[in-house]
Backbone as a printed PyTorch tensor [residue, N CA C, xyz], in Angstrom:
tensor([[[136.0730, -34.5230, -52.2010],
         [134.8020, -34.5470, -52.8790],
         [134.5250, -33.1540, -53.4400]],

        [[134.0960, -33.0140, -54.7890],
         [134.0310, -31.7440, -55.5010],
         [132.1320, -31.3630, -54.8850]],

        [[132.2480, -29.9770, -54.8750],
         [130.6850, -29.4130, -54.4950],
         [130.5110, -28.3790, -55.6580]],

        [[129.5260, -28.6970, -56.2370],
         [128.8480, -27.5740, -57.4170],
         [127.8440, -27.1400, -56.8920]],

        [[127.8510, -25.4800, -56.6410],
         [126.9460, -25.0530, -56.3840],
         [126.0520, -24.0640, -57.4120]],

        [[124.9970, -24.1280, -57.4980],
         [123.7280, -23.0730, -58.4310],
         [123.2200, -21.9970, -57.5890]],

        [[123.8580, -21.1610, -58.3330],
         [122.4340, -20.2960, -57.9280],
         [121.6410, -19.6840, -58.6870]],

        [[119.9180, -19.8090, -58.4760],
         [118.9640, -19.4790, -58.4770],
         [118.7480, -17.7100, -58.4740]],

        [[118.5510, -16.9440, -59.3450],
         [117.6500, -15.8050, -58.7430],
         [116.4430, -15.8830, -59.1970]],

        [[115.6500, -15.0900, -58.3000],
         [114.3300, -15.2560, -58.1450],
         [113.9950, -13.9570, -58.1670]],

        [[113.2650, -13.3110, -59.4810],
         [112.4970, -12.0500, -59.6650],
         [111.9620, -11.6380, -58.1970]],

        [[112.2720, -10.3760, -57.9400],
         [112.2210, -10.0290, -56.1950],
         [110.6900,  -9.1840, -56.5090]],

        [[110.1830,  -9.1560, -57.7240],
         [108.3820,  -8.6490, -58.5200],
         [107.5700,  -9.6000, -57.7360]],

        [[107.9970, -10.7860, -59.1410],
         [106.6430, -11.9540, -58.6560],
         [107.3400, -13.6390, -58.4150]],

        [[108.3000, -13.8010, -58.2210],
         [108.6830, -14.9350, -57.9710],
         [109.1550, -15.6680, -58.5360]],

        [[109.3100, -14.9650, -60.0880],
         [109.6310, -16.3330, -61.1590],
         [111.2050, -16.3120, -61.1840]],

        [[111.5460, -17.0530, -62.2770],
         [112.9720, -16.9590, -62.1690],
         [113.5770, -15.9480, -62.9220]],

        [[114.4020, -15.0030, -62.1260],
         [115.0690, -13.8250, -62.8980],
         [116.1910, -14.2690, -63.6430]],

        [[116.8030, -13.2740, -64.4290],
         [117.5660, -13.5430, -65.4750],
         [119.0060, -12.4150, -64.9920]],

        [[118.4730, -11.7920, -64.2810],
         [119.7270, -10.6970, -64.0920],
         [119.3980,  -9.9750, -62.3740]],

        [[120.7600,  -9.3680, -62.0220],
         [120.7870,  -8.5340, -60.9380],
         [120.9570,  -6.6080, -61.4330]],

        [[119.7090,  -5.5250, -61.0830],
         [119.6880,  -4.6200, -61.8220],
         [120.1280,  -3.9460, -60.1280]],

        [[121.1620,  -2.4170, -61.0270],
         [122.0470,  -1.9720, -60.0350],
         [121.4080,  -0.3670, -59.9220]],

        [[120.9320,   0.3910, -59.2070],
         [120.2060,   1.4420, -59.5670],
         [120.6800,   2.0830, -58.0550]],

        [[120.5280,   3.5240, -58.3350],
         [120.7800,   4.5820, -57.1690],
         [119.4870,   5.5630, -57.2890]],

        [[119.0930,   5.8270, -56.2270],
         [118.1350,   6.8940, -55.9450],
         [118.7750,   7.6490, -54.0980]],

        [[118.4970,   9.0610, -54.4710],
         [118.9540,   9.5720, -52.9900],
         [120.0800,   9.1710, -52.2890]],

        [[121.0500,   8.7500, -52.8850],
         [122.4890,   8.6470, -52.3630],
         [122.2730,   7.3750, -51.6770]],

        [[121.3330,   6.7520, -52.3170],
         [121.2580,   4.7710, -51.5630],
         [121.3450,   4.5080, -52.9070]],

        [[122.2190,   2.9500, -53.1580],
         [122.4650,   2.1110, -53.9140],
         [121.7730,   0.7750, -53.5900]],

        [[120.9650,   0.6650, -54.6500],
         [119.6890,  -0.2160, -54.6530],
         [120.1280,  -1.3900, -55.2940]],

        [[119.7880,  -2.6670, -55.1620],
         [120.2500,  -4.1550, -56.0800],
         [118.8030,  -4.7310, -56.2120]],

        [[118.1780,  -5.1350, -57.3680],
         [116.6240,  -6.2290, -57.4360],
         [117.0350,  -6.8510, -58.3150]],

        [[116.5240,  -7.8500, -58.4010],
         [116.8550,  -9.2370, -59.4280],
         [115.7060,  -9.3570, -60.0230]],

        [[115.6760,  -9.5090, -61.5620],
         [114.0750,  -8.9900, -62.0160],
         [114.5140, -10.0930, -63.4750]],

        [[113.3520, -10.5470, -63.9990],
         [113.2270, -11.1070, -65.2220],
         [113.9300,  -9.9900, -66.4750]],

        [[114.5000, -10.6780, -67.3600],
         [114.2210,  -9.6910, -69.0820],
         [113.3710,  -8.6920, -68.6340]],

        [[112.3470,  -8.8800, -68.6340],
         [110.9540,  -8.1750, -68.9900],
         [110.5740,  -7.0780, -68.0030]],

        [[110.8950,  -7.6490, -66.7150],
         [110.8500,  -6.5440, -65.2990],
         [112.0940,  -5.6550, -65.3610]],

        [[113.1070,  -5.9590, -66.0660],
         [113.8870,  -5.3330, -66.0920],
         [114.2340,  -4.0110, -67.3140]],

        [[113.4930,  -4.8850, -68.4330],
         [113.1620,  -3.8480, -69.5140],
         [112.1910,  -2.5590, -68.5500]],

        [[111.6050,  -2.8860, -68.3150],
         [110.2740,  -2.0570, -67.8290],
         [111.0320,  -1.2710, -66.8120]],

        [[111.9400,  -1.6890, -65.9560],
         [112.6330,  -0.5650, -65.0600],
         [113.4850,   0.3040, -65.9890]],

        [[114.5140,  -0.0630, -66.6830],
         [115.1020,   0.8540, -67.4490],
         [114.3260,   1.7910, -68.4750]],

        [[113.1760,   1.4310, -68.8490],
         [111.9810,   2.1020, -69.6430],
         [111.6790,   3.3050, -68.7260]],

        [[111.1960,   2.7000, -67.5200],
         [110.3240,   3.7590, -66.7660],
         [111.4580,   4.9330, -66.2070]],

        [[112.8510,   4.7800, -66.2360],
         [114.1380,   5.3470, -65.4340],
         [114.2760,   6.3560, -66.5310]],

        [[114.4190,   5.5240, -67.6230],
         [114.9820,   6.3020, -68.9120],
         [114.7710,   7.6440, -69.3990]],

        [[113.6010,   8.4590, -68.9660],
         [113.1200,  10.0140, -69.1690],
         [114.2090,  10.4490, -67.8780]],

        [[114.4070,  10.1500, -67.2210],
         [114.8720,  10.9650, -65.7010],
         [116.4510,  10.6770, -66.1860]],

        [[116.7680,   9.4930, -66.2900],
         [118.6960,   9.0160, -66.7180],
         [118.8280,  10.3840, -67.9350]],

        [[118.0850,  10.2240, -68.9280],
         [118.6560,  11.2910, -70.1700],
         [118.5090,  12.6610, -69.8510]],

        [[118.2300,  12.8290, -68.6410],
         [118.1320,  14.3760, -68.1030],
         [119.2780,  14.5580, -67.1290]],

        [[119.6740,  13.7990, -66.3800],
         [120.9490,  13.6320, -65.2370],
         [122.1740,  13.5630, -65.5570]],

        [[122.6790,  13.8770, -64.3810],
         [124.6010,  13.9420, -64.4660],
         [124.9760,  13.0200, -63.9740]],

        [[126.2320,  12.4830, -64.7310],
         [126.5910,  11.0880, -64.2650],
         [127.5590,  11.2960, -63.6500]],

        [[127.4980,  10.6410, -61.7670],
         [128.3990,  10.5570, -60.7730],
         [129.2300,   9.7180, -61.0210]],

        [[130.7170,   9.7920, -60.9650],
         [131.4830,   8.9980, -61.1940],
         [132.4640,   9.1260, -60.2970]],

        [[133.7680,   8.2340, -59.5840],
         [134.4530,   8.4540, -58.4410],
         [133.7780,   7.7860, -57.5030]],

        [[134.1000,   8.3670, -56.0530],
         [133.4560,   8.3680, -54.7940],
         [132.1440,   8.6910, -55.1250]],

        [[130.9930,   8.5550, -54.3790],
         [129.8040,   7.9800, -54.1430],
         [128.9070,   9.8900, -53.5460]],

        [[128.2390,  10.4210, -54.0660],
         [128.5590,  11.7650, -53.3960],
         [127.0740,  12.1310, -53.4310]],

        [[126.4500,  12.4660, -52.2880],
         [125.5920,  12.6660, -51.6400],
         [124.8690,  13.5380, -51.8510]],

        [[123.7950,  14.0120, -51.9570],
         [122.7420,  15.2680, -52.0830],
         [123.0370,  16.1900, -50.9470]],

        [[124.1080,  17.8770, -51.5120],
         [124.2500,  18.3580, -50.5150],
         [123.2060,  19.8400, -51.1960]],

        [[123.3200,  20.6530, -49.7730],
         [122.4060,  21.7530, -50.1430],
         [123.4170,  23.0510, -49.0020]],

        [[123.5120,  23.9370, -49.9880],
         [123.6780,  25.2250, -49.0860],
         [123.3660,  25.5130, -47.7450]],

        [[124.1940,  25.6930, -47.0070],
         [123.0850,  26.2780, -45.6200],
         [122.7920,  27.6890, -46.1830]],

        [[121.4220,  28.1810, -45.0460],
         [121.0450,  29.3970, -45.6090],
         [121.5690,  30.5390, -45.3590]],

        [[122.4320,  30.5200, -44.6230],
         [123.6060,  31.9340, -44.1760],
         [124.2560,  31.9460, -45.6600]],

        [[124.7480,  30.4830, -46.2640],
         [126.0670,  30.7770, -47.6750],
         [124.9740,  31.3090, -48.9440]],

        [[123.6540,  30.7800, -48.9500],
         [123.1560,  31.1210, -49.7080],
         [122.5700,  32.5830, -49.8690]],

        [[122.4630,  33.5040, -48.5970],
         [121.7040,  34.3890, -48.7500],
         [122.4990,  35.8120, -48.5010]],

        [[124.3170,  35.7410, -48.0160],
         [124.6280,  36.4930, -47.1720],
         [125.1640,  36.8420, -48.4950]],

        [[125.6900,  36.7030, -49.8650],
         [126.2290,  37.3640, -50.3940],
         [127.5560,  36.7940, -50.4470]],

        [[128.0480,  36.3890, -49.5730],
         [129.4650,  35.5450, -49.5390],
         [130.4540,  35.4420, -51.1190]],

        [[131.8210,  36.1240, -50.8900],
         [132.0490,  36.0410, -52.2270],
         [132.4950,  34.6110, -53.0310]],

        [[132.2900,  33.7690, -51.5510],
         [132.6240,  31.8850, -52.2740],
         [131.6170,  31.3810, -52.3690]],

        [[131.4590,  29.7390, -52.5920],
         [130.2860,  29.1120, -52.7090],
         [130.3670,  28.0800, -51.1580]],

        [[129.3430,  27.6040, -50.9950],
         [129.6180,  26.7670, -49.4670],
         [130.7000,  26.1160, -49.4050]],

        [[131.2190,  25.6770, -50.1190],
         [132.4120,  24.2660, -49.8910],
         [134.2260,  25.6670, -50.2990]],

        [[133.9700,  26.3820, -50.2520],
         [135.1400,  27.6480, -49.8700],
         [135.5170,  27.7160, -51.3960]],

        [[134.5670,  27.0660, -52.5210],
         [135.2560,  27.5960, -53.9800],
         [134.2720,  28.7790, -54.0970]],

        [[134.9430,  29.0110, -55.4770],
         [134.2380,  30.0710, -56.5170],
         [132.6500,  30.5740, -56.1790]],

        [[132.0490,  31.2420, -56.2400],
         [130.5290,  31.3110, -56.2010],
         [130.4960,  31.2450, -58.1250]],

        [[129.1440,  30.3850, -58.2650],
         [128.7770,  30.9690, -59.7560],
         [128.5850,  32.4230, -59.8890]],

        [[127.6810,  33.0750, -59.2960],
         [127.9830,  34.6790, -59.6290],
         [129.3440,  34.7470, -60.3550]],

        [[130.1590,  34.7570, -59.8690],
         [131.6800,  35.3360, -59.6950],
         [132.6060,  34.4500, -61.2460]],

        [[132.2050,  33.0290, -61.0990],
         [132.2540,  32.5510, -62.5900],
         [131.2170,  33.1520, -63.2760]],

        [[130.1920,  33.4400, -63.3570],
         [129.3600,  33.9420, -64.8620],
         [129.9950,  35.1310, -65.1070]],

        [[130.4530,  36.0000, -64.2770],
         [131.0740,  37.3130, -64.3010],
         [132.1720,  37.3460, -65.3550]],

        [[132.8410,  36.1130, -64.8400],
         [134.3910,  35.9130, -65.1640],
         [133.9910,  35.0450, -66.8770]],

        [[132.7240,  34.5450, -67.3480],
         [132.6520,  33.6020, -68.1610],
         [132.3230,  34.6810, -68.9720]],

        [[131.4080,  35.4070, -68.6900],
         [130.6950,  36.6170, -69.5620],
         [131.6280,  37.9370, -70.4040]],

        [[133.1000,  38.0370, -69.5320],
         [134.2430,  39.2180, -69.9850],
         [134.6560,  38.1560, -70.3240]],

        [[135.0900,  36.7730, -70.6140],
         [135.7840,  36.1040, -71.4090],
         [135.0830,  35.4350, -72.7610]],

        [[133.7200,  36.0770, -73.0950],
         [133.4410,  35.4920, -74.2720],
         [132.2490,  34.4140, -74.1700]],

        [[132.4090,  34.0550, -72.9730],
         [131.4020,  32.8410, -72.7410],
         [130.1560,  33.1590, -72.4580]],

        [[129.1100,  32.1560, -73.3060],
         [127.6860,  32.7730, -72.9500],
         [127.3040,  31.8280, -71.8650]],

        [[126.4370,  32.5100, -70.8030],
         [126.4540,  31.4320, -69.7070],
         [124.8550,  32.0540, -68.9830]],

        [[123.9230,  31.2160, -68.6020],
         [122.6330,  31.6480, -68.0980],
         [122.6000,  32.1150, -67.0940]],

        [[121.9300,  32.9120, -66.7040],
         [121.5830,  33.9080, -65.2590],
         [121.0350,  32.9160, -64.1310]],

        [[121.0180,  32.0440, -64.1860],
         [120.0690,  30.7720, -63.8710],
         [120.7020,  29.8970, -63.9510]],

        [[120.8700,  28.5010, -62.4540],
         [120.8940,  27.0920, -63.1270],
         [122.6620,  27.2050, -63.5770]],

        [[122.8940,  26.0000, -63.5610],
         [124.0470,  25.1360, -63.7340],
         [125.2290,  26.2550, -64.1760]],

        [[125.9840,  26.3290, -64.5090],
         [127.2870,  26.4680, -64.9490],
         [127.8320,  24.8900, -65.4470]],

        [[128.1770,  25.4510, -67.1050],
         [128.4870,  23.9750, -67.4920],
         [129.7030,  23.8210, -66.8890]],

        [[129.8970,  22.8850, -67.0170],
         [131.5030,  22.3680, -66.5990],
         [132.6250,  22.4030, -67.4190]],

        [[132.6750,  23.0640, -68.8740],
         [133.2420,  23.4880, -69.4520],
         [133.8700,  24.6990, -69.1870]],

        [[132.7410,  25.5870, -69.0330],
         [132.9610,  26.8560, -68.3900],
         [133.8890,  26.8230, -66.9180]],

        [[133.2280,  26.0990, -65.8620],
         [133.8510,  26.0980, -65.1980],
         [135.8850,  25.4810, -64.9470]],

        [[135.6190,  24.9360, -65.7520],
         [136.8270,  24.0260, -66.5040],
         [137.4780,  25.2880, -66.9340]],

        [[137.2170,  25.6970, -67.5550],
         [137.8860,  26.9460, -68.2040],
         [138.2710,  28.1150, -66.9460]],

        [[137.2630,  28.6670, -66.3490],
         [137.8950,  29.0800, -65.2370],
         [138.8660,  28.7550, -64.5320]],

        [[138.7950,  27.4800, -64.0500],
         [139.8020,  26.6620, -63.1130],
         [141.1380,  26.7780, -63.9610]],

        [[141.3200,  27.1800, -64.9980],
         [142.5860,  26.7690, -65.7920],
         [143.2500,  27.9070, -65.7520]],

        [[142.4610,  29.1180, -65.7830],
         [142.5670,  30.6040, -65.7830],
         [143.1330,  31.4380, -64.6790]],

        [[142.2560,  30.6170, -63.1570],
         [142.6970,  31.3580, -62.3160],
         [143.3140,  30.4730, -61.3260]]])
């Protein structure tokens, strides 16, 4: 005997019937809601200022880490995880031509470029 089964999603908002399963990450949790067209427009709407500002994780799944305050404050000539410190790349980006901010990120170009160098 053949069995056909349906399934139903049900907007996890207000109850009606959803149209899709939306896949979203916040804080190193991976979130799933099943939301209408319309609930779902409205999530990607409201996401959309914060997504066009962010870096996109790709690979393994990788967590919000932070310096302890000994790597951050002692001067250390690496960075916590035993690479490069940025200091030490802007140094190295700045005698090679590269303009790079006193502040904040090191693109990954730059750093790319380092890594190839040394």
């Amino acid at each position: 005997m053949a069995q056909k089964i349906h399934i139903v999603l049900e907007d996890d908002l207000d109850g009606s019937e959803a149209s899709e399963t939306v896949t979203f990450g916040l804080d190193g949790t991976t979130y799933e809601i099943d939301l209408t067209d319309e609930h779902a427009t409205e999530l990607r709407e409201a996401l959309a200022p914060y997504v066009g500002h962010a870096r996109k994780v790709s690979g393994s799944a990788r967590r919000g880490r932070k310096a302890s305050a000994g790597a951050a404050t002692n001067g250390s000539a690496g960075s916590a995880d035993g690479g490069p410190s940025a200091k030490e790349i802007r140094e190295w980006a700045r005698s090679n031509g590269y303009e790079v901010p006193d502040r904040g990120r090191v693109s990954a170009e730059v750093r790319e470029a380092f890594d190839a160098a040394n």
